[in-house]
CSV table of N, CA and C in Angstrom, one decimal:
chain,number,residue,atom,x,y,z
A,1,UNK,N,68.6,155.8,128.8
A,1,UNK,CA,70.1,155.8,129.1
A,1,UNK,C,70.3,156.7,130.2
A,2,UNK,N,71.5,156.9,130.3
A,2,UNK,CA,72.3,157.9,131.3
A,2,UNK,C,71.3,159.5,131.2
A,3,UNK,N,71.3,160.0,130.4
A,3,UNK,CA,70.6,160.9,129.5
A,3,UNK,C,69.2,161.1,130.3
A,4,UNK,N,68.9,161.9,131.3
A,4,UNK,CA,67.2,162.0,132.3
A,4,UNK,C,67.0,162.5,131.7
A,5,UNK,N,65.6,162.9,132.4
A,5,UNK,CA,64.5,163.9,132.3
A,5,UNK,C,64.8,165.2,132.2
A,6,UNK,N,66.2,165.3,132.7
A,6,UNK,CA,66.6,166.6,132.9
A,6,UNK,C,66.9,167.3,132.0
A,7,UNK,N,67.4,166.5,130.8
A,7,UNK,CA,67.8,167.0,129.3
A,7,UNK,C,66.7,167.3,128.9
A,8,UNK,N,65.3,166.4,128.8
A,8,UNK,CA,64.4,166.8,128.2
A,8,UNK,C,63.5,167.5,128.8
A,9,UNK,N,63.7,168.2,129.6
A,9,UNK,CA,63.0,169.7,129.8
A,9,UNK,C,63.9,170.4,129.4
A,10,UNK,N,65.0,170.5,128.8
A,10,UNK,CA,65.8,172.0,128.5
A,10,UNK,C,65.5,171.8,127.1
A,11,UNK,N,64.1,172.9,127.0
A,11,UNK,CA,63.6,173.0,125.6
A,11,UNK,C,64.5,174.1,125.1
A,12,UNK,N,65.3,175.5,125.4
A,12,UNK,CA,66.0,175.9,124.2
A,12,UNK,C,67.2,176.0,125.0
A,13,UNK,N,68.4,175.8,124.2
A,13,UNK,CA,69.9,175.3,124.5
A,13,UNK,C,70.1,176.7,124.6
A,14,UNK,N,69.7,177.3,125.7
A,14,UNK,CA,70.5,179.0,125.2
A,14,UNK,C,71.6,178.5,126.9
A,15,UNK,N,72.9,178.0,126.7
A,15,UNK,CA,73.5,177.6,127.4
A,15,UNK,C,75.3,178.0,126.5
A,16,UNK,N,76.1,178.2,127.8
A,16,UNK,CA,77.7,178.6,127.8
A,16,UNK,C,78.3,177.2,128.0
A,17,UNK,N,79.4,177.2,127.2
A,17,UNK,CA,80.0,176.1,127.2
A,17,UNK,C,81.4,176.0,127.0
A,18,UNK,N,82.5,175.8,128.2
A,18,UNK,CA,83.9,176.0,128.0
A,18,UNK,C,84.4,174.6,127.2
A,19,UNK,N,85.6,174.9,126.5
A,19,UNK,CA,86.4,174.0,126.2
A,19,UNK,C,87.8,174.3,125.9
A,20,UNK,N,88.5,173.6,125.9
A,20,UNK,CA,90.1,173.6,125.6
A,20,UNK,C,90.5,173.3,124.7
A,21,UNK,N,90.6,173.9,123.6
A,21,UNK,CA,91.1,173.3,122.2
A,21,UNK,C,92.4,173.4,122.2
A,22,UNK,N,93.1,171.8,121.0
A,22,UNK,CA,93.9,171.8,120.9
A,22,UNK,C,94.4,172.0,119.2
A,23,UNK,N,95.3,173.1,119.2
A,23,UNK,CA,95.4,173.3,117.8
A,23,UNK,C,96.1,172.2,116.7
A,24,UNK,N,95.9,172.1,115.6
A,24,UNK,CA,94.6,172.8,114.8
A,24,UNK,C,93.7,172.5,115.2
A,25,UNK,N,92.5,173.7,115.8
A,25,UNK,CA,91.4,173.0,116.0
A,25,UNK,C,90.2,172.2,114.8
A,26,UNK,N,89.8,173.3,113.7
A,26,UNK,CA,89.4,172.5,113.0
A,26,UNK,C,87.9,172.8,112.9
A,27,UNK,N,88.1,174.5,112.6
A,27,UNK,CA,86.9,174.7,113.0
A,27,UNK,C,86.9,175.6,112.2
A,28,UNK,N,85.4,175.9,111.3
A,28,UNK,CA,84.9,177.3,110.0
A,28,UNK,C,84.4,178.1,110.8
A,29,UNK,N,84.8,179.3,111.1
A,29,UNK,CA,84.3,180.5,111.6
A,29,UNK,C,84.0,181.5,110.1
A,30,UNK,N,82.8,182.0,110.8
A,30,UNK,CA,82.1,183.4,109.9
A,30,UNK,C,81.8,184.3,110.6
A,31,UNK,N,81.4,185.7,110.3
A,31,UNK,CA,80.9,187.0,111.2
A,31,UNK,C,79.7,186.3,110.5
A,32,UNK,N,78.7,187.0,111.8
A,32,UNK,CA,77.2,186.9,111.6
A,32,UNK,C,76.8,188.5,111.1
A,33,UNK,N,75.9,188.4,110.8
A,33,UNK,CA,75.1,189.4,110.3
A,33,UNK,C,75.6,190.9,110.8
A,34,UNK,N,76.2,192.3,110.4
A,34,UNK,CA,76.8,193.3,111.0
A,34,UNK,C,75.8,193.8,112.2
A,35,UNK,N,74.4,193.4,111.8
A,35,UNK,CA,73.5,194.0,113.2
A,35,UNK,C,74.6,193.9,114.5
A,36,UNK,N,74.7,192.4,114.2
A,36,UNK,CA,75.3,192.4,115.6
A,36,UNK,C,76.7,191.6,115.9
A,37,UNK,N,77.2,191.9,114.6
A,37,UNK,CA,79.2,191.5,114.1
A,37,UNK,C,79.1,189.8,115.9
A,38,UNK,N,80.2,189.9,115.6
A,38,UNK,CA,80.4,188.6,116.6
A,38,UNK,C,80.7,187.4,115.5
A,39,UNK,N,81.4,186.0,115.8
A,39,UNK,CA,81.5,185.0,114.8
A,39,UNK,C,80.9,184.0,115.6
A,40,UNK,N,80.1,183.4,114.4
A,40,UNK,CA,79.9,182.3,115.2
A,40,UNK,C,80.5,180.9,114.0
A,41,UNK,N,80.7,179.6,115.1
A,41,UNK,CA,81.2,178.8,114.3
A,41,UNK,C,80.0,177.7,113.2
A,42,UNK,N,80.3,177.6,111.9
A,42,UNK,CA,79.4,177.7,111.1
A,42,UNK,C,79.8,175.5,110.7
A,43,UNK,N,80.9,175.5,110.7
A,43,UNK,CA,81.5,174.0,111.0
A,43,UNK,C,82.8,173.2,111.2
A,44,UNK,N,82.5,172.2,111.5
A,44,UNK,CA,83.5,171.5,112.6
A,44,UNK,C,84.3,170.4,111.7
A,45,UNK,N,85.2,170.3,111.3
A,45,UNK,CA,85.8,169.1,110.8
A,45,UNK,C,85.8,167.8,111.1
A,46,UNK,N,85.5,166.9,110.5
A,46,UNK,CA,85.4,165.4,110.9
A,46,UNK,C,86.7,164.8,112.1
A,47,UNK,N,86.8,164.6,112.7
A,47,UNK,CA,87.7,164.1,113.2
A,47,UNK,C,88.9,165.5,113.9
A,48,UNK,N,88.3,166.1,113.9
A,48,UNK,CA,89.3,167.3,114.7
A,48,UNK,C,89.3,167.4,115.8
A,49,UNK,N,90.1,168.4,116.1
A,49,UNK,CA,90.3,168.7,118.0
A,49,UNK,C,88.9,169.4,118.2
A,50,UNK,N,88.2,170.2,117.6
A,50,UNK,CA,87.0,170.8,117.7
A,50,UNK,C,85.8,169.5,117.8
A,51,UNK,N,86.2,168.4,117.0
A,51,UNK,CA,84.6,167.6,116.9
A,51,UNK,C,85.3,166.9,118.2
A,52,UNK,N,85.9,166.2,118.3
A,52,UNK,CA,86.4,165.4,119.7
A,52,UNK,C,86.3,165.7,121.2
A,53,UNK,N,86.3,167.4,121.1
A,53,UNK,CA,86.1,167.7,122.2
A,53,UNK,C,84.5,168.2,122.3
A,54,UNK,N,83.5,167.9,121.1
A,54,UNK,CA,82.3,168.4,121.6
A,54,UNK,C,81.7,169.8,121.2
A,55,UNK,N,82.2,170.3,120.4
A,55,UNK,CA,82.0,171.8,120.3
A,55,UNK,C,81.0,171.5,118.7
A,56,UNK,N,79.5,172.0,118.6
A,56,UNK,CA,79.0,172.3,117.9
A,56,UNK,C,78.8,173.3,116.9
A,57,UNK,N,78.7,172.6,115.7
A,57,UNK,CA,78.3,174.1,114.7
A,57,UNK,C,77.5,175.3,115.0
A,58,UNK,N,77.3,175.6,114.7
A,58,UNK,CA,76.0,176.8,115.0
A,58,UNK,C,76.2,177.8,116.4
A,59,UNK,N,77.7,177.0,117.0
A,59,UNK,CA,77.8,177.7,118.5
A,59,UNK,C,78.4,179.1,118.0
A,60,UNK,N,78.1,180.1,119.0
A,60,UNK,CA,78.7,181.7,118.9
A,60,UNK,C,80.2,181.7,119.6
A,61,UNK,N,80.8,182.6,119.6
A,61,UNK,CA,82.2,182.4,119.9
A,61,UNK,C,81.9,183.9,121.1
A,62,UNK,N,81.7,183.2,122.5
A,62,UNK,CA,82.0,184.5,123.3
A,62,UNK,C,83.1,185.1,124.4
A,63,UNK,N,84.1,183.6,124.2
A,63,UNK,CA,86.0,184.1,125.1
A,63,UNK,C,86.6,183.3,124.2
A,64,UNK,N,87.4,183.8,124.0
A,64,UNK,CA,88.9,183.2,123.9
A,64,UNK,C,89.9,183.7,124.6
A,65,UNK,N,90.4,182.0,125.5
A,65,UNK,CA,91.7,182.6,126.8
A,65,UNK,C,91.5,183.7,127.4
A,66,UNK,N,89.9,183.7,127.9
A,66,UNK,CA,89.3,184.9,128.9
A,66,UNK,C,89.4,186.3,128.1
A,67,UNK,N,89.3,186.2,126.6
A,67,UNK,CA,89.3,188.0,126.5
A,67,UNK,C,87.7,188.0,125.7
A,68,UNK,N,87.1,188.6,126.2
A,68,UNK,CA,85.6,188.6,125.8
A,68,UNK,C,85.3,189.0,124.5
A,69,UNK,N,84.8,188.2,123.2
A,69,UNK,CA,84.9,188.5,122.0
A,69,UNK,C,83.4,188.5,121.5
A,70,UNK,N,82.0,189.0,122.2
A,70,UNK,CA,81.3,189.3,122.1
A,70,UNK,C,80.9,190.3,121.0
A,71,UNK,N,80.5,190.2,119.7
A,71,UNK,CA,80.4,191.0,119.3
A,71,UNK,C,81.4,191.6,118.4
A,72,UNK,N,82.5,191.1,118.6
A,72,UNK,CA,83.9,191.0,117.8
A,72,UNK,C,83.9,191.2,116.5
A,73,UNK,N,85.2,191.2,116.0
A,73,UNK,CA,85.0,191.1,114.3
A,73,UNK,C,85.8,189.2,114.1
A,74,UNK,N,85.8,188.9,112.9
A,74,UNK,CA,86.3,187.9,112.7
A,74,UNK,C,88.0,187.9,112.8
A,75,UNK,N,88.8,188.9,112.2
A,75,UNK,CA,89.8,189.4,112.6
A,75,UNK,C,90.3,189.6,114.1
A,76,UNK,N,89.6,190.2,114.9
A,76,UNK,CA,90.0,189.9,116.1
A,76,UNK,C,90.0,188.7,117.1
A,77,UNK,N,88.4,187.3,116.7
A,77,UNK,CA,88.4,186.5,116.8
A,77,UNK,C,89.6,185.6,116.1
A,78,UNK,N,90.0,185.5,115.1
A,78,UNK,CA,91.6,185.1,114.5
A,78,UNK,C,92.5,184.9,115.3
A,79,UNK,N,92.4,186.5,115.6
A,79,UNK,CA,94.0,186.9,116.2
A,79,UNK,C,94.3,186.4,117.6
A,80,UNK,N,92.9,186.6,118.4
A,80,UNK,CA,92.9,186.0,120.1
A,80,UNK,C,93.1,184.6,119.9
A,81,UNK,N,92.6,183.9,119.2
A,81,UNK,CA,93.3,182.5,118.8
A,81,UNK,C,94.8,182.0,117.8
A,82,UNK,N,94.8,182.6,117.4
A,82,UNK,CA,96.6,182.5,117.1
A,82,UNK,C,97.4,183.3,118.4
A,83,UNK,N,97.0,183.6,119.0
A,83,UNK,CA,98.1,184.3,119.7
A,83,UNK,C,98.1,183.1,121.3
A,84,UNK,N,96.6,183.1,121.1
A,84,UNK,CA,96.4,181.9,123.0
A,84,UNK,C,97.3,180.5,122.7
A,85,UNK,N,98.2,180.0,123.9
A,85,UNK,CA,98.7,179.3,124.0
A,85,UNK,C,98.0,177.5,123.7
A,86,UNK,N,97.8,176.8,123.2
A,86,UNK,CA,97.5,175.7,123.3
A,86,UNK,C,97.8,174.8,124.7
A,87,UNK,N,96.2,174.4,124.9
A,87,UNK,CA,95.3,174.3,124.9
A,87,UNK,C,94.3,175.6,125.2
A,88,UNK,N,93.7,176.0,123.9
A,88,UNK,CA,93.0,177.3,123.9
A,88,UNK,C,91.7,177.2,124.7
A,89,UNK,N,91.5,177.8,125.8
A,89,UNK,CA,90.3,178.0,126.7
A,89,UNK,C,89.0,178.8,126.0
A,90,UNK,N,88.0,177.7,125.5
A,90,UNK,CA,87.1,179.1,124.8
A,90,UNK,C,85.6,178.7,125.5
A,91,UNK,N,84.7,179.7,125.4
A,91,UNK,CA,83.4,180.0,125.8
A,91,UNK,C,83.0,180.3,124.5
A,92,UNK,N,82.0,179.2,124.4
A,92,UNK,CA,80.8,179.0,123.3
A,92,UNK,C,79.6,178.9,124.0
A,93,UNK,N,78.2,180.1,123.2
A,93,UNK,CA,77.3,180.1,123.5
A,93,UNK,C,76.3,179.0,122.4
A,94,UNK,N,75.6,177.6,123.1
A,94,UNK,CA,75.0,177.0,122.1
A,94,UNK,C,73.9,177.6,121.7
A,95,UNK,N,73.3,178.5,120.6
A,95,UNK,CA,72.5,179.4,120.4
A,95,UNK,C,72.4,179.8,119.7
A,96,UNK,N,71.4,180.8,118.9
A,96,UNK,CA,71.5,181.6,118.0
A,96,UNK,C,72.0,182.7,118.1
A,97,UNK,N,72.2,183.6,117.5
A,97,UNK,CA,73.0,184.7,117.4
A,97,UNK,C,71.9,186.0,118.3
A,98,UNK,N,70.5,185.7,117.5
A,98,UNK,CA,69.6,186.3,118.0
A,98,UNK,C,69.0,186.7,119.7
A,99,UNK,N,69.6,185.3,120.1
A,99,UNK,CA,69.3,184.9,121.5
A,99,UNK,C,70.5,184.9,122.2
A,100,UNK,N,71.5,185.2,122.0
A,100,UNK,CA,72.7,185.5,122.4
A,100,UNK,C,73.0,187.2,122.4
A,101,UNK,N,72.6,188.1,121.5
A,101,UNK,CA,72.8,188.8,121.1
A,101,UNK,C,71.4,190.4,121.4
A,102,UNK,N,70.7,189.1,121.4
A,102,UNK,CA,69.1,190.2,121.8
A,102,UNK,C,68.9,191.3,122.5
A,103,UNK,N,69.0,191.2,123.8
A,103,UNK,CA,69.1,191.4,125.0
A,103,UNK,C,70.1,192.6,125.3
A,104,UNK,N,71.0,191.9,124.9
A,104,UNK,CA,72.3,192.8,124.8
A,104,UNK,C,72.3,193.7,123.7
A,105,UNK,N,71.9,193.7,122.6
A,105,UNK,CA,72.2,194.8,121.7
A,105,UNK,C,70.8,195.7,122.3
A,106,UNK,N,69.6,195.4,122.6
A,106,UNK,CA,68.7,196.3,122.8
A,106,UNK,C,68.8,197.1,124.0
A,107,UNK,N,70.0,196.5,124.9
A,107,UNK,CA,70.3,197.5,126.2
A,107,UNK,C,72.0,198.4,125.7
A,108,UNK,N,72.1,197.9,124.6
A,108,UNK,CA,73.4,198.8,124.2
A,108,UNK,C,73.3,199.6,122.9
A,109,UNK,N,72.2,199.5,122.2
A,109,UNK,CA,72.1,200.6,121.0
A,109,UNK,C,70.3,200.7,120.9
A,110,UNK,N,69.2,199.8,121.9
A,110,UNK,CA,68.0,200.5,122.0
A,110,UNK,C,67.7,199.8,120.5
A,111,UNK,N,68.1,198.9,119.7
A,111,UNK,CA,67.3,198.8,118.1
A,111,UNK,C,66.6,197.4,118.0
A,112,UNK,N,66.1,197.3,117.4
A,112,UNK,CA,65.8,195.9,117.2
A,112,UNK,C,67.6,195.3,116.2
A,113,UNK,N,66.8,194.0,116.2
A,113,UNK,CA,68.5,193.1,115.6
A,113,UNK,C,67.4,192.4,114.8
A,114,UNK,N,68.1,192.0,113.6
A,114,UNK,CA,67.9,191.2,112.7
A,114,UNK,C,69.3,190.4,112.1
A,115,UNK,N,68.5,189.1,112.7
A,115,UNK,CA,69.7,188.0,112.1
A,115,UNK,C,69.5,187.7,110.5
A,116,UNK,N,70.1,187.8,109.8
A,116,UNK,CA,70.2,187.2,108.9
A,116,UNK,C,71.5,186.0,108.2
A,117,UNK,N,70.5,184.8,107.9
A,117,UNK,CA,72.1,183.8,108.0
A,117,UNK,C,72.5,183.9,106.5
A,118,UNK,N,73.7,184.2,106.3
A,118,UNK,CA,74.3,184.0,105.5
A,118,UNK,C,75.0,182.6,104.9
A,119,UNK,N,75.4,182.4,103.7
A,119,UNK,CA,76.2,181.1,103.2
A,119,UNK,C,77.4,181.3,103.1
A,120,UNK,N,78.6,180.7,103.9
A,120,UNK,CA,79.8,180.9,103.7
A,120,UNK,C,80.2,180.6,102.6
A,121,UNK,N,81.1,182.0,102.0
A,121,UNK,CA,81.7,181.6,100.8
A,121,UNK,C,82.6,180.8,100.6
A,122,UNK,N,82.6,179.9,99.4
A,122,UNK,CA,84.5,178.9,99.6
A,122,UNK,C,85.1,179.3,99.7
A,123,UNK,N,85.5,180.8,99.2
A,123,UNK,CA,86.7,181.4,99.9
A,123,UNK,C,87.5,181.7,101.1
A,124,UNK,N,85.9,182.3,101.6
A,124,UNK,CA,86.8,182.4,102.8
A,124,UNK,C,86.3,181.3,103.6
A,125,UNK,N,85.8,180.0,103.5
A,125,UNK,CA,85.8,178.6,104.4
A,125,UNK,C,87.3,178.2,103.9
A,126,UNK,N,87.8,178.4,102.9
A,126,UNK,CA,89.1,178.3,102.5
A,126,UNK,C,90.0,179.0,103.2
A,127,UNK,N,89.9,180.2,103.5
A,127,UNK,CA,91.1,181.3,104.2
A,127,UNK,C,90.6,181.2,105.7
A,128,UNK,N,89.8,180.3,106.1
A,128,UNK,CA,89.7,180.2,107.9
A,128,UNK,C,90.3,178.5,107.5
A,129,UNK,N,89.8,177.5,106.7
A,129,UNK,CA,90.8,176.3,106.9
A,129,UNK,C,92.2,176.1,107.6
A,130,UNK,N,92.8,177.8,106.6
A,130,UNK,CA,94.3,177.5,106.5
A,130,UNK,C,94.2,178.3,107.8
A,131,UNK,N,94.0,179.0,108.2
A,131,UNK,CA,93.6,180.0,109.1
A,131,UNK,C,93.9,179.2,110.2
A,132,UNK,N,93.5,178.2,110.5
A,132,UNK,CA,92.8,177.6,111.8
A,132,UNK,C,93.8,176.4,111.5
């Protein structure tokens, strides 16, 4: 298909990816592991502004509407999205958290990082639903 060679050399997706979401987006956010706080998005609703425009599960959440949420808490990630105007400008890292986050926590606190994935609880996949 359309789809070269080119795709299939890019053995790890550690790539940035803007989009414009239109609210509701439609999207489960969780904080990842406190090593290294930040949310990444955990899943995407069938048919939402999030699956339509391309935005995958597992992606990290690194702007919203240009304010850098790197590392963030979930709370603050919330709030820069309720507050950005629709169509919300966001930078998603396709990645792990580990590989997003590596690099950077070992040039800013010197430790190793340990990811550990967690399972979102219904609850709060419940309280980002209504959330979002």
């Amino acid at each position: 298909g359309a789809r070269g060679g080119v795709e299939e050399g890019r053995r790890f997706s550690r790539e940035f990816k803007d989009f414009a979401l239109d609210k509701p987006m439609g999207m489960v956010l969780e904080e990842n592991h406190e090593s290294v706080m930040g949310v990444v998005i955990t899943g995407v609703s069938q048919g939402s502004n999030a699956e339509k425009a391309g935005v995958q599960p597992a992606s990290q959440i690194v702007e919203v509407a240009g304010k850098n949420l790197m590392g963030a808490s979930f709370e603050q990630v919330m709030d820069a999205m309720r507050e950005a105007e629709a169509p919300v400008p966001i930078k998603l890292f396709q990645g792990s958290a580990s590989s997003l986050y590596g690099g950077w926590a070992e040039e800013a606190k010197g430790r190793e990082v340990t990811v550990i994935p967690t399972r979102p609880s219904k609850a709060l996949i419940d309280r980002v639903r209504s959330g979002l």
